[in-house]
Coordinates of C-alpha atoms in Angstrom, one line a residue:
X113 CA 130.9 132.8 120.5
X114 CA 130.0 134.3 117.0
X115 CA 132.8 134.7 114.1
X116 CA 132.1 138.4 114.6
X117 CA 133.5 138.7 118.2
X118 CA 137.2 137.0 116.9
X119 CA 138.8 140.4 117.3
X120 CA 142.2 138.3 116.4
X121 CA 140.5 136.9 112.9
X122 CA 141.7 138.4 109.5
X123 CA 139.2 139.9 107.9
X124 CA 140.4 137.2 105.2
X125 CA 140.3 134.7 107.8
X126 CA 136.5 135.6 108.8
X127 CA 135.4 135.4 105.2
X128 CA 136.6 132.3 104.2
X129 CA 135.4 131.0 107.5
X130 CA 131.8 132.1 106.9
X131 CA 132.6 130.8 103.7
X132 CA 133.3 127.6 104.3
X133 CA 130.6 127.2 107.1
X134 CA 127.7 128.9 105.0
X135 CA 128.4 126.3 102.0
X136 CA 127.8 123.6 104.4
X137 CA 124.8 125.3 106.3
X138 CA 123.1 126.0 103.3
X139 CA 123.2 122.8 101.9
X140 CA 122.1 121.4 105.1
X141 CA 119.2 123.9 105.2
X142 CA 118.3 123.8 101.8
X143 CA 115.1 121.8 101.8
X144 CA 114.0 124.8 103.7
X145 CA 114.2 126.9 101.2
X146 CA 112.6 124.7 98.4
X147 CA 109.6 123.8 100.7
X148 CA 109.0 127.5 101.5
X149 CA 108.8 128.0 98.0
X150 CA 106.6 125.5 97.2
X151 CA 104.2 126.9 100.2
X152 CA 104.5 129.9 98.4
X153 CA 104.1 129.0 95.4
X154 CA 100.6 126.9 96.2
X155 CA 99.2 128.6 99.6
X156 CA 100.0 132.6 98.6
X157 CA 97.2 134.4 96.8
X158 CA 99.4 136.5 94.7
X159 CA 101.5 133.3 93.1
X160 CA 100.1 132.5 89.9
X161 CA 100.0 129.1 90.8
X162 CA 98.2 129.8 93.6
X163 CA 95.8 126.2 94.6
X164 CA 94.3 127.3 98.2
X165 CA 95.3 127.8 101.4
X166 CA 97.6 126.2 103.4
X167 CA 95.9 123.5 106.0
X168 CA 93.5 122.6 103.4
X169 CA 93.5 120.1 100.1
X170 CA 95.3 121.4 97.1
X171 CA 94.0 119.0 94.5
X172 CA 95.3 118.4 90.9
X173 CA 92.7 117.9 88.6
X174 CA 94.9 116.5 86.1
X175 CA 97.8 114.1 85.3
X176 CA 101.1 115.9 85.4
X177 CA 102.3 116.5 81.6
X178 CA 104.7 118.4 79.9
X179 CA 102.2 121.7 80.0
X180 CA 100.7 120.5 83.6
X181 CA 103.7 120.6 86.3
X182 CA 105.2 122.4 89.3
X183 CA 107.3 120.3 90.7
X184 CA 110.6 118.5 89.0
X185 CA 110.4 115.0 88.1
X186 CA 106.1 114.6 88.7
X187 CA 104.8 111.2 88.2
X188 CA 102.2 110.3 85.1
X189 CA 100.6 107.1 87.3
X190 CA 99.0 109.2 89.9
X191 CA 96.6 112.6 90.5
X192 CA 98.6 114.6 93.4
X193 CA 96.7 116.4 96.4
X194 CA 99.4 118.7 98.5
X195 CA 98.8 120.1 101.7
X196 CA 100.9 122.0 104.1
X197 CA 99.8 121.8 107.9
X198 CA 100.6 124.0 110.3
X199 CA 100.7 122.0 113.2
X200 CA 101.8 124.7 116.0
X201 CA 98.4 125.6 117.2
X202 CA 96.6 122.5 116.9
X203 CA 96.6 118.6 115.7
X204 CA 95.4 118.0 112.2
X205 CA 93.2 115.2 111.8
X206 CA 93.2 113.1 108.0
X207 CA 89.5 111.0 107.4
X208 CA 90.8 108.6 104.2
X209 CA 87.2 106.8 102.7
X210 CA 87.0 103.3 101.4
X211 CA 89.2 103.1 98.4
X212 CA 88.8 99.1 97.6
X213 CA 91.4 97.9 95.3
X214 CA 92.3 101.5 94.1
X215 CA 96.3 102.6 94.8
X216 CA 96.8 105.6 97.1
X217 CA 99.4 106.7 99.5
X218 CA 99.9 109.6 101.6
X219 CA 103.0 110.9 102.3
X220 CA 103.8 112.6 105.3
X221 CA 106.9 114.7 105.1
X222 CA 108.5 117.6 108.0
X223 CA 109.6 120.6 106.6
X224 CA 113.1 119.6 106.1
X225 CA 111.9 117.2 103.0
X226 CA 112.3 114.2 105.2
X227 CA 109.3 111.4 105.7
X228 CA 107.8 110.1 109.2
X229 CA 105.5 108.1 108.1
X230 CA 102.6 107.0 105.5
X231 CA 99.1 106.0 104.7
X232 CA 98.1 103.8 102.2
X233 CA 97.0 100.5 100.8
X234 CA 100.0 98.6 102.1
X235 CA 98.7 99.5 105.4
X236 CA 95.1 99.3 105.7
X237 CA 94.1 97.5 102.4
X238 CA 92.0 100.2 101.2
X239 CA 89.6 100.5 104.4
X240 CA 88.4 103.8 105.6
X241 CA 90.4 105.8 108.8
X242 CA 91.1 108.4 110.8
X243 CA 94.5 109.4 111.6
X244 CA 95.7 112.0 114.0
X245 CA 99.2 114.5 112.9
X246 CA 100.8 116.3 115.5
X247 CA 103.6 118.4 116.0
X248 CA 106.3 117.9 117.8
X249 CA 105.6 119.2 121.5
X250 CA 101.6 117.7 121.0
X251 CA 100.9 116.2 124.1
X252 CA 97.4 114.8 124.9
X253 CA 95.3 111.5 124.5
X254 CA 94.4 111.1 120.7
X255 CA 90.4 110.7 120.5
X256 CA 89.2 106.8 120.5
X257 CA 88.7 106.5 116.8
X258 CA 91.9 107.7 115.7
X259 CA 93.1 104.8 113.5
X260 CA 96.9 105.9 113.9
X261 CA 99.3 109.0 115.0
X262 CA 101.8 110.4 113.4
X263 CA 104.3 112.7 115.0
X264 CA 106.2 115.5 112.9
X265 CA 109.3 116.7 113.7
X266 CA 108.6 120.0 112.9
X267 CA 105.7 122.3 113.3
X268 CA 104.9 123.2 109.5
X269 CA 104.4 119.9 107.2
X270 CA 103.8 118.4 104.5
X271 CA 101.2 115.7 103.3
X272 CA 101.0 114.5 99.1
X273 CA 98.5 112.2 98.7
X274 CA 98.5 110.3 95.4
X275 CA 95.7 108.4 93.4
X276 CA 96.7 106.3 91.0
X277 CA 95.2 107.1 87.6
X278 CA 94.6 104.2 84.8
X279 CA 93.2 106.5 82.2
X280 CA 91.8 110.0 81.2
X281 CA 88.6 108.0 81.3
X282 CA 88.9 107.7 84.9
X283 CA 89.7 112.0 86.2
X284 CA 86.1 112.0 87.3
X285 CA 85.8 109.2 89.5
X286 CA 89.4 110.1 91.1
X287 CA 88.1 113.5 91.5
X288 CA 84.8 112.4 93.7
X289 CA 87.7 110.2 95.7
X290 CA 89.9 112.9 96.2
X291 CA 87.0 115.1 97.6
X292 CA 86.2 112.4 100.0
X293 CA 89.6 113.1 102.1
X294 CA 89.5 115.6 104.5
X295 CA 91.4 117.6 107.1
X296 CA 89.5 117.7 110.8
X297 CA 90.7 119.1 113.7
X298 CA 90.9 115.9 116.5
X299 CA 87.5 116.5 117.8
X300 CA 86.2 116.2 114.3
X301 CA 85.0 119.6 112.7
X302 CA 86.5 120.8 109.9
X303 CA 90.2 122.4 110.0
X304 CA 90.0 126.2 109.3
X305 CA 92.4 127.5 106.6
X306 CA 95.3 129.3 107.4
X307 CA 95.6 132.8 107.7
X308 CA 97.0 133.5 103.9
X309 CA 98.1 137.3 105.8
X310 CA 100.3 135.4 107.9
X311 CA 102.0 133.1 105.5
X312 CA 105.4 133.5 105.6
X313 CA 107.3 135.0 102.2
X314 CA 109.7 133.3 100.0
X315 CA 113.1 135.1 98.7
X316 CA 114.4 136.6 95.3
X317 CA 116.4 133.9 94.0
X318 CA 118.9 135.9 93.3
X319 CA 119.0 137.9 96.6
X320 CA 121.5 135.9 98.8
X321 CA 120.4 138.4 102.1
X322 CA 116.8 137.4 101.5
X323 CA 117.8 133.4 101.1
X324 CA 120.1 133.8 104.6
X325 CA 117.0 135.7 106.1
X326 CA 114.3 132.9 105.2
X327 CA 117.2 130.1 106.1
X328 CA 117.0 131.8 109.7
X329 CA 113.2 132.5 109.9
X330 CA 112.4 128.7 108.7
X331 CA 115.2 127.1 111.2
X332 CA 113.8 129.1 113.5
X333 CA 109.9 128.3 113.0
X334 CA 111.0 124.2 112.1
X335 CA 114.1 123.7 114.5
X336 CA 116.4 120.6 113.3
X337 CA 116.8 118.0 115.6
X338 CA 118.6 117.7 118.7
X339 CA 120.9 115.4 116.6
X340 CA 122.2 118.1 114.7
X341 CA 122.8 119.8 117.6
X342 CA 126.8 120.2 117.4
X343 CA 126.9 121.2 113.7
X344 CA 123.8 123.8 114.0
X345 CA 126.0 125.5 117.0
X346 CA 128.9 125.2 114.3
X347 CA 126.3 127.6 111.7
X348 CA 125.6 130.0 114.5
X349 CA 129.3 131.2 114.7
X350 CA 128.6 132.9 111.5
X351 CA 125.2 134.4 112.4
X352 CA 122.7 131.4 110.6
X353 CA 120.9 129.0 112.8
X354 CA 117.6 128.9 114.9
X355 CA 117.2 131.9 117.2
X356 CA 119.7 134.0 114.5
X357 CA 118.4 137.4 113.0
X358 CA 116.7 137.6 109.5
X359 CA 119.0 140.4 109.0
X360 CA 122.2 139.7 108.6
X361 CA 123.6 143.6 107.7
X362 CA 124.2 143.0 111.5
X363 CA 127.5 140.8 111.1
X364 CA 131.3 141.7 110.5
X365 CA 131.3 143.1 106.7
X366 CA 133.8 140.5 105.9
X367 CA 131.2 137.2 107.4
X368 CA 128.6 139.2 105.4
X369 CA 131.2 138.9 102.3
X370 CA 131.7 135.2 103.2
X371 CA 128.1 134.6 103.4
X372 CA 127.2 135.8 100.2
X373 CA 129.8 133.6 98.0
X374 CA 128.8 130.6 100.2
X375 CA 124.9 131.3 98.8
X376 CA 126.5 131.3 95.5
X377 CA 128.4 128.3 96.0
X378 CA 125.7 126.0 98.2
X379 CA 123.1 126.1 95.4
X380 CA 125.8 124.7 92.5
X381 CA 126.6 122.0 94.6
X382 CA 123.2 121.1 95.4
X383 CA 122.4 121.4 91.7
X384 CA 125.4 118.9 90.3
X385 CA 123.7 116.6 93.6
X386 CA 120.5 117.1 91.8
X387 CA 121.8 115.7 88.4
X388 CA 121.4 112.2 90.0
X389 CA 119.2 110.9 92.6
X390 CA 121.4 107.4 91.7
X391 CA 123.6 106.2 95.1
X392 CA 122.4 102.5 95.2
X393 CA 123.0 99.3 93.3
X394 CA 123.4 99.9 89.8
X395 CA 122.4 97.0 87.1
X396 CA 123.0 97.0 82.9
X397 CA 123.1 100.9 83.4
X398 CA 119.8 101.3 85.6
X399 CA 121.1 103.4 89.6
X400 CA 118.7 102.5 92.4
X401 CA 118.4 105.7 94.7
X402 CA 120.2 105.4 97.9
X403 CA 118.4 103.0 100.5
X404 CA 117.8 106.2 102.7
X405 CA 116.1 108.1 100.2
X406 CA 113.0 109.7 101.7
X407 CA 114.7 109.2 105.5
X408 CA 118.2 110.7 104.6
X409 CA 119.6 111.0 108.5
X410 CA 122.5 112.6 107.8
X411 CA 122.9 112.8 104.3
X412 CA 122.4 116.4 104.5
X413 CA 123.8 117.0 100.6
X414 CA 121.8 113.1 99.6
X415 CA 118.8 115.1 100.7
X416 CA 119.2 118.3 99.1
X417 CA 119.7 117.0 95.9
X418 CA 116.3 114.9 95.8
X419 CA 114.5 117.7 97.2
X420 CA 115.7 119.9 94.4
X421 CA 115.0 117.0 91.7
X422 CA 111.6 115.4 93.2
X423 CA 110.8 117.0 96.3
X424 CA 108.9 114.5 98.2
X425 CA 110.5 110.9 97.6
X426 CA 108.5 108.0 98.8
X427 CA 110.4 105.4 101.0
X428 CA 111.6 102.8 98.9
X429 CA 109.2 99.9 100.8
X430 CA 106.2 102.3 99.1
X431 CA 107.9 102.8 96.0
X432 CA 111.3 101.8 94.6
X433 CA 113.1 104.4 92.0
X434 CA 115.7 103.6 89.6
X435 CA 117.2 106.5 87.5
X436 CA 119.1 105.5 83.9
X437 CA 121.4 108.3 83.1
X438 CA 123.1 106.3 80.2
X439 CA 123.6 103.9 77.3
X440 CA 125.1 100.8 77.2
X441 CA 128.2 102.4 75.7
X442 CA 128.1 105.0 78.5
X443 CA 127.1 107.6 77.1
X444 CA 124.5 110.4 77.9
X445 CA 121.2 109.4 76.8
X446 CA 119.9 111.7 73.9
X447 CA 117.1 112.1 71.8
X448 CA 119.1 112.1 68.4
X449 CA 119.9 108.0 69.0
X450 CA 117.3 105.5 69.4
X451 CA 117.4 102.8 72.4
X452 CA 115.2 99.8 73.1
X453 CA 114.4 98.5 76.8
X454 CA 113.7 94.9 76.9
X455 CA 112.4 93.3 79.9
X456 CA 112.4 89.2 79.8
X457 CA 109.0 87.6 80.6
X458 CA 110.0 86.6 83.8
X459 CA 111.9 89.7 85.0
X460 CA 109.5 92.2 84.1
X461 CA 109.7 95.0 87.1
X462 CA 108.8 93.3 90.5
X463 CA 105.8 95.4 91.6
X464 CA 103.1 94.5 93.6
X465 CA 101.1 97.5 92.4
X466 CA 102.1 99.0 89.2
X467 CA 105.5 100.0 87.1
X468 CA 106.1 102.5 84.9
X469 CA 109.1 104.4 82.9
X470 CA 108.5 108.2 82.8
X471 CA 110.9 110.5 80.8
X472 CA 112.3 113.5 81.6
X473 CA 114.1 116.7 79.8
X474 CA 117.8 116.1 81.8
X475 CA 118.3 120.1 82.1
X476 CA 114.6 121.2 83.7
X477 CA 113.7 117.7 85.0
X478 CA 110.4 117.9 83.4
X479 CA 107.9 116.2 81.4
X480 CA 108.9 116.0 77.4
X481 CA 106.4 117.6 75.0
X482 CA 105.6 115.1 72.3
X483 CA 103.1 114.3 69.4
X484 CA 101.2 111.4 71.0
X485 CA 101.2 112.9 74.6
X486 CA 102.8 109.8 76.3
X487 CA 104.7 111.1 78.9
X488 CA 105.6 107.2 80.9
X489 CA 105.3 103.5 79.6
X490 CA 104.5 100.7 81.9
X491 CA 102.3 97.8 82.5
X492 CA 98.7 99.9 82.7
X493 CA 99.5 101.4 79.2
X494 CA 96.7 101.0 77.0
X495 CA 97.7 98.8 74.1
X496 CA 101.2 98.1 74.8
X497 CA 102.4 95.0 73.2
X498 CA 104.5 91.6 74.8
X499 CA 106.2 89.2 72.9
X500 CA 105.4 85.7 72.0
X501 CA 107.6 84.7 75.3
X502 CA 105.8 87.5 77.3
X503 CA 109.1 89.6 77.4
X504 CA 108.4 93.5 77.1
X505 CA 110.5 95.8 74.7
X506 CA 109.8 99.7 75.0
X507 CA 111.3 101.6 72.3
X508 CA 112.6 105.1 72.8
X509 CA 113.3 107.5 70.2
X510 CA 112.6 111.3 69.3
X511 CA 110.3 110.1 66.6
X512 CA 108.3 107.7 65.6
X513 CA 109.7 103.9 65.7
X514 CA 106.8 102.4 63.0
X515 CA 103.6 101.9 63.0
X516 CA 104.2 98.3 64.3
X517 CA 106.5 99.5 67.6
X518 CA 104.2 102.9 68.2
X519 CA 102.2 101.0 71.2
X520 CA 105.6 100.8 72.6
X521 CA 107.1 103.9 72.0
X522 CA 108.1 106.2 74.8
X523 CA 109.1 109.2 72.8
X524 CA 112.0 111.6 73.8
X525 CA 112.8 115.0 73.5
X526 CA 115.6 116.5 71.0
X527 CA 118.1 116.5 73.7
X528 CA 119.5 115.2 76.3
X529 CA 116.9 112.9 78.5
X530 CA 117.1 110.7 81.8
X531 CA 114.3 107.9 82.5
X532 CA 112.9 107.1 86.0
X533 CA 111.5 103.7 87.1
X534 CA 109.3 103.5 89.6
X535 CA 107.6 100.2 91.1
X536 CA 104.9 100.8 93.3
X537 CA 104.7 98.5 96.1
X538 CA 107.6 96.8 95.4
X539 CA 108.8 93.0 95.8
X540 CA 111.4 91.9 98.2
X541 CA 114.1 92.4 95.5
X542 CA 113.5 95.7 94.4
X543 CA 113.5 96.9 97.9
X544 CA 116.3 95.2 98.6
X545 CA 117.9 96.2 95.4
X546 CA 118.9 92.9 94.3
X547 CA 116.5 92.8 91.4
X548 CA 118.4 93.4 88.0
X549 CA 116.6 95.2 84.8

C-alpha cells in the first residue's frame, strides 16, 4: 500500500513520512546516482569528457594530476582503463595478455558501487586469460578456455583496470599493454559498442524530480538484492523503488513535498559520510577504512560515502587504505604548518607490491597543483632518500622544505589537505589492520 492511499494520514503526517523514508532511500540508492553520472559523463557523446562508448575500453593516457582527473581521490601509481558493460543482452568476455612482473588489477564492480570479484597479479601471477562476466540471470556453459567467471549482480557494470606506472618514461609501453586487453563476446569476436542513442541520461543536480526519476529508472534497470527486500518494499510506500514511475508529479502533493526535502537532505549526509572514508583501526593519527570497504553489505550510508569520495574502492586484500585527517595535536591538517612522516627502517608500509602517500585538497578531494608536479610519495619515487638506519622521513609543507629534504618533499596545497595511503598487495598486518605507521 503506497503513502498516497492513507486517506487517514495528515498531509503533515505524509510529508514527514516521505521525508523520513526518502532520506534513507536515497542514501541507500545513491551509488546509483553517482555511477549513472560517471556513465554519463565517459560513454555520452555530448559530455565533454566524453572517452567512448560504453562496452568498450576507456583508456587514460596519462597519470591522474591535479589538471588530469574525473574522479575524487584518483591514484598517481597507476594508468586507469574504465568500462561500463551492459550485461543484459549478452556475456562480456575480458582477454588480459602476459604482463610478467608488471602490477595490474581489474576491478569488477555492479552498479551499486559494490565489488564481486577481481583480476590481477595476486591471482594469476601475470599470465595471460580469459575470463567470462555475466549478468545476473546468465545461464549457460561458459566456453572451455574461459580462465574464470564472474557473476554481477546487476545487469549494467563496472570494470577499472589499473596499470601500475613507475615513471613518465614508461606511458608508452603501458599504453601498448593497455591496448592488449580486450572485450569479446564468449564465442570470441569482438564486443560491439553500445548504442550511445540508447544510453540512459543523468539528472540536473539541482533538480530533485529528475534525481527521484533516475533513482527509479536505475533500481529498476539494476534491481537490489533480494536481501534488501523488506526495506526496498519500505521505499515503495512513498512511490521510489524498482517497478516505481520516473514521474513522480503522480503522488500525493504533500509525499512530493516530502520527497523533495529528503533529496536535499540525503546528499548532505552522504557528503559529511564522504569527509572520511576512516571506520577501522586508527594508529599515531593514521584511520584504516572499514574492513568492508569495497563489499559494504549493509552499510548502505559506509558505501555512499566512498562512492562519493573514490568511487571504486579495491578490497582491502588488493589494496589496503589508510586516510590521515589530522596532526598529532589533533588538528586539521593544513598547508600553512609543516609535518614530517617518518617511517622506521623496519616498519616501512608492509606491501608486497608498492606504497605510496598521495595528497589531496580536503574540500574537492582532488589532486594539489604544485611547482614540482609531485602529486604522491612512496617507495618507487625517483630519488627519494632513507636514512643511515634505512628509516624513511617525507616532509610535507606548502613550500619548499630545502634543497637537502626536496627528494622528500610531498608538497601541499594552501589549505586544508588529507593524505591517503595505499599499500598494494598488502602484508598480513595491513590487511588485518594490526600494522601501526
Amino acid at each position: 500500500m503506497c503513502i498516497r492511499d492513507r486517506d487517514t494520514f495528515s498531509p503533515e503526517a505524509k510529508e514527514e513520512l516521505a521525508y523520513a523514508t526518502g532520506v534513507q532511500a536515497f542514501i541507500y540508492s545513491y551509488p546509483l546516482l553517482h555511477v549513472n553520472k560517471f556513465r554519463h559523463m565517459f560513454n555520452a557523446p555530448e559530455s565533454a569528457t566524453y572517452r567512448g562508448p560504453a562496452n568498450q575500453l576507456n583508456h587514460a593516457r596519462r597519470l591522474a594530476s591535479s589538471q588530469q582527473a574525473t574522479a575524487a581521490s584518483p591514484n598517481n601509481d597507476t594508468l586507469y582503463t574504465l568500462a561500463f558493460l551492459d550485461l543484459s543482452g549478452q556475456p562480456v568476455r575480458i582477454d588480459t595478455p602476459a604482463m610478467g612482473d608488471r602490477y595490474f588489477t581489474i576491478q569488477l564492480a555492479d552498479f551499486y558501487a559494490s565489488n564481486f570479484g577481481d583480476i590481477g597479479n595476486r591471482h594469476n601471477g601475470g599470465a595471460p586469460g580469459k575470463y567470462l562476466i555475466v549478468g545476473p540471470d546468465w545461464q549457460g556453459e561458459p566456453p572451455a578456455d574461459i580462465t574464470q567467471v564472474y557473476r554481477s549482480p546487476t545487469p549494467w557494470s563496472m570494470i577499472l583496470l589499473r596499470i601500475l606506472v613507475d615513471n613518465e618514461d614508461e606511458l608508452e609501453a603501458v599504453h601498448v599493454l593497455q591496448d592488449r586487453f580486450k572485450l569479446m563476446t564468449a564465442d570470441g569476436k569482438p564486443l560491439p559498442p553500445f548504442d550511445s542513442t540508447k544510453l540512459p541520461s543523468a539528472p540536473e543536480a539541482d533538480n530533485p524530480a529528475q534525481i527521484w526519476a533516475i533513482i527509479n529508472r536505475e533500481m529498476t534497470s539494476n534491481p537490489p538484492p533480494l536481501s534488501d527486500r523488506s526495506l526496498v518494499d519500505q521505499f515503495a510506500t512513498v512511490g521510489i523503488g524498482p517497478g516505481q514511475s520516473q514521474d513522480i508529479s503522480h503522488l500525493d502533493s504533500a509525499v512530493q513535498k516530502g520527497l523533495m526535502r529528503a533529496a536535499a537532505t540525503g546528499i548532505q549526509i552522504v557528503l559529511a559520510a564522504a569527509d572520511s572514508i576512516a571506520g577501522g583501526n586508527t594508529f599515531n593519527g593514521w584511520s584504516y577504512a572499514k574492513p568492508n570497504v569495497g563489499r559494504y553489505g549493509t552499510d548502505y550510508l559506509y558505501r555512499a560515502g566512498v562512492t562519493r569520495m573514490g568511487l571504486m574502492a579495491n578490497d582491502p586484500i588488493e589494496a589496503t587504505y589508510l586516510a590521515l585527517y589530522k596532526d598529532a595535536a589533533g588538528s586539521t591538517l593544513n598547508g600553512g604548518s609543516d609535518y614530517q612522516l617518518r617511517f622506521a627502517a623496519d616498519n616501512l608500509p608492509p606491501a608486497r607490491a608498492f606504497w605510496s602517500i598521495t595528497m589531496y585538497d580536503r574540500e574537492t578531494y582532488k589532486l594539489v597543483d604544485n611547482v614540482i608536479d609531485r602529486f604522491s610519495i612512496g617507495d618507487r619515487t625517483q630519488g627519494i632518500s632513507y636514512e643511515k638506519d634505512g628509516s624513511l622521513s617525507i616532509y610535507i609543507d606548502h613550500t619548499t622544505p630545502g634543497p637537502d629534504r626536496e627528494a622528500n618533499w610531498l608538497p601541499a596545497p594552501q589549505g586544508d589537505f588529507y593524505l591517503l595511503m595505499r599499500i598494494y598487495i598488502p602484508e598480513a598486518a595491513a590487511v588485518e589492520q594490526t600494522w601501526e605507521p
